[in-house]
Tab-separated table of C-alpha atoms in Angstrom:
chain	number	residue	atom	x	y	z
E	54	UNK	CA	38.088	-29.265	-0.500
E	55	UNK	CA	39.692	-29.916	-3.812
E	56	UNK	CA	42.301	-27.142	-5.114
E	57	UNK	CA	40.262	-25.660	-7.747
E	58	UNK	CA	36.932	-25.396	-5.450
E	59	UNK	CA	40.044	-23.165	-2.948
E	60	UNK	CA	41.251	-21.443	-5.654
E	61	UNK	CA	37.456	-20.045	-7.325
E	62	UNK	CA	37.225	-19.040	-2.912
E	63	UNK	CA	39.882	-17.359	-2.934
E	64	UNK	CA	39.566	-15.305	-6.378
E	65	UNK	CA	35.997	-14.711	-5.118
E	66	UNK	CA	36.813	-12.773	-1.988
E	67	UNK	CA	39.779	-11.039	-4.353
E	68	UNK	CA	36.959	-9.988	-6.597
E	69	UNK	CA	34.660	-9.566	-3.521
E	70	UNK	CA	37.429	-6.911	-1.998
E	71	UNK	CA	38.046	-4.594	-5.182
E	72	UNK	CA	34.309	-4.538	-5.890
E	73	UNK	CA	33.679	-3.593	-2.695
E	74	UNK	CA	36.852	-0.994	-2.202
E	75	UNK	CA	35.386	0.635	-5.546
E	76	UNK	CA	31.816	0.907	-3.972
E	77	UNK	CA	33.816	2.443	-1.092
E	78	UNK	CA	35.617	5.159	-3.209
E	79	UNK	CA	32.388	5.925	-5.481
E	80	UNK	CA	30.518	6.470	-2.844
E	81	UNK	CA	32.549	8.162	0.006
E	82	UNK	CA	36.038	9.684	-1.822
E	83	UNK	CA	34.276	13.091	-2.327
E	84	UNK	CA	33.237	13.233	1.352
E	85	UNK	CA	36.419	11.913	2.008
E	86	UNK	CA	38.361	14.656	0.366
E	87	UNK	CA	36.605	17.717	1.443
E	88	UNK	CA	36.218	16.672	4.708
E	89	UNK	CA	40.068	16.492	4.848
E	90	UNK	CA	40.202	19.951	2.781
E	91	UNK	CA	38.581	21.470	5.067
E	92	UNK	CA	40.481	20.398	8.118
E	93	UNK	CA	43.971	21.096	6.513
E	94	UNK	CA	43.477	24.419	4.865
E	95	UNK	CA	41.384	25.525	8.170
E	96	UNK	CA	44.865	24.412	10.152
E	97	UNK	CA	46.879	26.469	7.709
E	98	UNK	CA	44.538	29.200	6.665
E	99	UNK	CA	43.910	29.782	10.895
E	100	UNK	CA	40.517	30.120	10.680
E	101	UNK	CA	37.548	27.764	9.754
E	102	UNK	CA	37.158	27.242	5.649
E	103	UNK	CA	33.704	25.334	4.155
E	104	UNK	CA	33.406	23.942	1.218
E	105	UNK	CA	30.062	22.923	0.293
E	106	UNK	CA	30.668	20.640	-2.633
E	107	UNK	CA	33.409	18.537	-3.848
E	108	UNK	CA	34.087	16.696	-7.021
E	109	UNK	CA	36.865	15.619	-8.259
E	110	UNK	CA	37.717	12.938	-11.753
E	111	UNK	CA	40.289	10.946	-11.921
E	112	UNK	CA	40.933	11.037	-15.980
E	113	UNK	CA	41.485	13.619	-16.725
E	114	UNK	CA	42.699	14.879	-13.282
E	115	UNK	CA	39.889	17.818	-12.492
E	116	UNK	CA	38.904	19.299	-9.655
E	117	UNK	CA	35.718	21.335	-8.603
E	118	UNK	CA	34.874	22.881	-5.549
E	119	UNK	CA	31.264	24.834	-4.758
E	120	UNK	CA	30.690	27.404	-2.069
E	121	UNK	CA	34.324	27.772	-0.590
E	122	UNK	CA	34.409	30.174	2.392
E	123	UNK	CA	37.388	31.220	4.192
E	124	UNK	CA	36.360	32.674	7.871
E	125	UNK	CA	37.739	36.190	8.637
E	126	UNK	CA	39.820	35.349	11.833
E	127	UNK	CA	39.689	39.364	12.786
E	128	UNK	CA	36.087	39.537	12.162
E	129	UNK	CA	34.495	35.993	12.478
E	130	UNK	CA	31.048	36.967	11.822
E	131	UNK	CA	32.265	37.752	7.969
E	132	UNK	CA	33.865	35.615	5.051
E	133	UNK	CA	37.271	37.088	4.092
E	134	UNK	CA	36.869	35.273	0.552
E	135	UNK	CA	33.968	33.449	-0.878
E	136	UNK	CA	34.373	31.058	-3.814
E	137	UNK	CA	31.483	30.168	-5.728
E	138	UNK	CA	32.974	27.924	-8.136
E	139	UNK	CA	36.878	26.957	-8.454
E	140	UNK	CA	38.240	24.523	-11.267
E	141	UNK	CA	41.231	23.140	-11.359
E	142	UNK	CA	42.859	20.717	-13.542
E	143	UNK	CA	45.342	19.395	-11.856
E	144	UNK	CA	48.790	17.005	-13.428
E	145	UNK	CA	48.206	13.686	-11.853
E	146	UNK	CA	52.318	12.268	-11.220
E	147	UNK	CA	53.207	15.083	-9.456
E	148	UNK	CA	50.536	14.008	-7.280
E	149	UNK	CA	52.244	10.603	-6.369
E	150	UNK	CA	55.176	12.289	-5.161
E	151	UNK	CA	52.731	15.146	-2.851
E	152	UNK	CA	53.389	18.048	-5.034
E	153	UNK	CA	50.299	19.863	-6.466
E	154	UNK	CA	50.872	21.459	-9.941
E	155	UNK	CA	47.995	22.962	-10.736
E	156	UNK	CA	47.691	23.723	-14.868
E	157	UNK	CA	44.607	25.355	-15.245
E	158	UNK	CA	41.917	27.352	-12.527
E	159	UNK	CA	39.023	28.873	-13.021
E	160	UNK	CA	37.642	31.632	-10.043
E	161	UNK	CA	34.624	31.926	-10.327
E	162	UNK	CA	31.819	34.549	-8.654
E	163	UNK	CA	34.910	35.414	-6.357
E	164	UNK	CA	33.587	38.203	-3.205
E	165	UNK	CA	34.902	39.489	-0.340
E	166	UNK	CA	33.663	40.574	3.042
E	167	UNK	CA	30.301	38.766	2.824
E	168	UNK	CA	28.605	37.893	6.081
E	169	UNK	CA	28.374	34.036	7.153
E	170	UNK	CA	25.111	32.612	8.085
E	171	UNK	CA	26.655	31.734	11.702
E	172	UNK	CA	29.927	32.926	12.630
E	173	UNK	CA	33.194	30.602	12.206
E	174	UNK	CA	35.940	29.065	14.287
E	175	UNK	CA	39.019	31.114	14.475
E	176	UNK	CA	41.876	28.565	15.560
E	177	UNK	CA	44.440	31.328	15.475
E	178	UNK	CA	43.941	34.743	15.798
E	179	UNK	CA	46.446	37.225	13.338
E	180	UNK	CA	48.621	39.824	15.639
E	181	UNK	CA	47.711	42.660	12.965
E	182	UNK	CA	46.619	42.810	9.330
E	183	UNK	CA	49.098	42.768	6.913
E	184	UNK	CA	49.406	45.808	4.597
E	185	UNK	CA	48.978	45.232	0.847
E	186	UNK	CA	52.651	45.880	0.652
E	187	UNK	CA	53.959	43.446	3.401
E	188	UNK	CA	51.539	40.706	1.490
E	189	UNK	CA	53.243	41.736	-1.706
E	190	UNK	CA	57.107	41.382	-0.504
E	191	UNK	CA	55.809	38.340	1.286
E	192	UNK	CA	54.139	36.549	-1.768
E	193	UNK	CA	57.229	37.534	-3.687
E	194	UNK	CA	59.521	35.436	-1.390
E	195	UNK	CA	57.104	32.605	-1.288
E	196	UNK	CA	57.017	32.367	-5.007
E	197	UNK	CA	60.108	30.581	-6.165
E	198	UNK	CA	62.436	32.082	-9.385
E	199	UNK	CA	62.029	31.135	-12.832
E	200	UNK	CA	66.025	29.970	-12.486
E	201	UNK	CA	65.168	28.053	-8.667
E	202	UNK	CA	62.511	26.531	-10.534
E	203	UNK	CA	64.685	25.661	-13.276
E	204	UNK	CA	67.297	24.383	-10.695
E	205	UNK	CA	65.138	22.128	-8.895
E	206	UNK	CA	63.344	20.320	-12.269
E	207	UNK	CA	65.914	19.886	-14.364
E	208	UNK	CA	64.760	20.272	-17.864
E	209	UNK	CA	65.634	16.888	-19.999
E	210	UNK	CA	66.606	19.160	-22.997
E	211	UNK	CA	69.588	20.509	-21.316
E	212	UNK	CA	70.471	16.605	-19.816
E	213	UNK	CA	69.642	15.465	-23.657
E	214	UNK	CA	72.071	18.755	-24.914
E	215	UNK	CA	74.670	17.344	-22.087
E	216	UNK	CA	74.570	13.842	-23.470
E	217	UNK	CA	75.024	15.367	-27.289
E	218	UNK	CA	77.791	17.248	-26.025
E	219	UNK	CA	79.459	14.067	-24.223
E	220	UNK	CA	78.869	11.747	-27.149
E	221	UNK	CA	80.490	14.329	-29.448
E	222	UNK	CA	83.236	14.685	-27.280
E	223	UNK	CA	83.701	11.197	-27.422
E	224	UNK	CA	83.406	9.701	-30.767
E	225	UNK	CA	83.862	13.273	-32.359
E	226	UNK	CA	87.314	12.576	-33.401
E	227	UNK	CA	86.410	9.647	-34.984
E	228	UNK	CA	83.819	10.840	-37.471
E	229	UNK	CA	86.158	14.111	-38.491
E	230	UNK	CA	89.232	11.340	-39.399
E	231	UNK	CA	86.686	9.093	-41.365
């Protein structure tokens, strides 16, 4: 087998692979993804959560989810929140680095306490309801400061006003004498 004839092979079963890793994606990411939504907000949420559609783009970063249920764990025949529609649209670096910034959602046809049509998994069960207060103090620790937020991304303006500072410090004395 001559080296071209190995080298058309081999950048057949290249182009072979991506076609057939993008017929993979088109067809089975959205399955892919809320079947793993599910799973992981269900393990953090404690009780069973549905989705029943998914769709997601890719430019520019969007997100849609149908028919999202979150299973009362104290009363398992209800749905503690139902979601008809949510839309996010959702910064796509962050994503690379597995930090969610969310920029824009829509809620929409949000209800609570609506019975399931068969009643869900609980995988924990709460010790007691919280009070709207004890939610409240506890949301208010969860959500970081405007000054830890500012602490943990630094802006570039102030490193760009640090730099200005630094270069004026050092040729500063120069340009007053000239």
């Amino acid at each position: 087998m001559s080296s071209k004839a190995k080298g058309k092979s081999i950048l057949l079963w290249v182009v072979g692979f991506f076609v057939v890793l993008f017929l993979v994606y088109f067809l089975f990411a959205n399955t892919i993804i809320k079947l793993v939504l599910e799973s992981k907000l269900g393990e953090s949420y404690g009780a069973e959560v549905n989705i029943a559609e998914f769709d997601h783009s890719l430019f520019p970063t969007t997100v849609t989810l149908k028919g999202i249920a979150l299973t009362n764990p104290t009363k398992p025949t209800h749905n503690q929140v139902l979601v008809g529609e949510a839309n996010a649209d959702v910064a796509l670096a962050p994503l690379l680095d597995d930090e969610v910034i969310v920029n824009e959602l829509n809620l929409l046809d949000v209800q609570f306490d609506t019975e399931r049509a068969s009643t869900g998994e609980v995988y924990r069960v709460p010790e007691r309801s919280l009070s709207f207060d004890e939610i409240k103090s506890k949301a208010q620790e969860a959500v970081p400061s405007v000054d830890e937020l500012l602490e943990r991304n630094p802006l570039k303006t102030t490193a760009a006003i640090e730099n200005a500072k630094a270069a004026y410090e050092t040729y500063g004395e120069g340009l007053k004498t000239d």
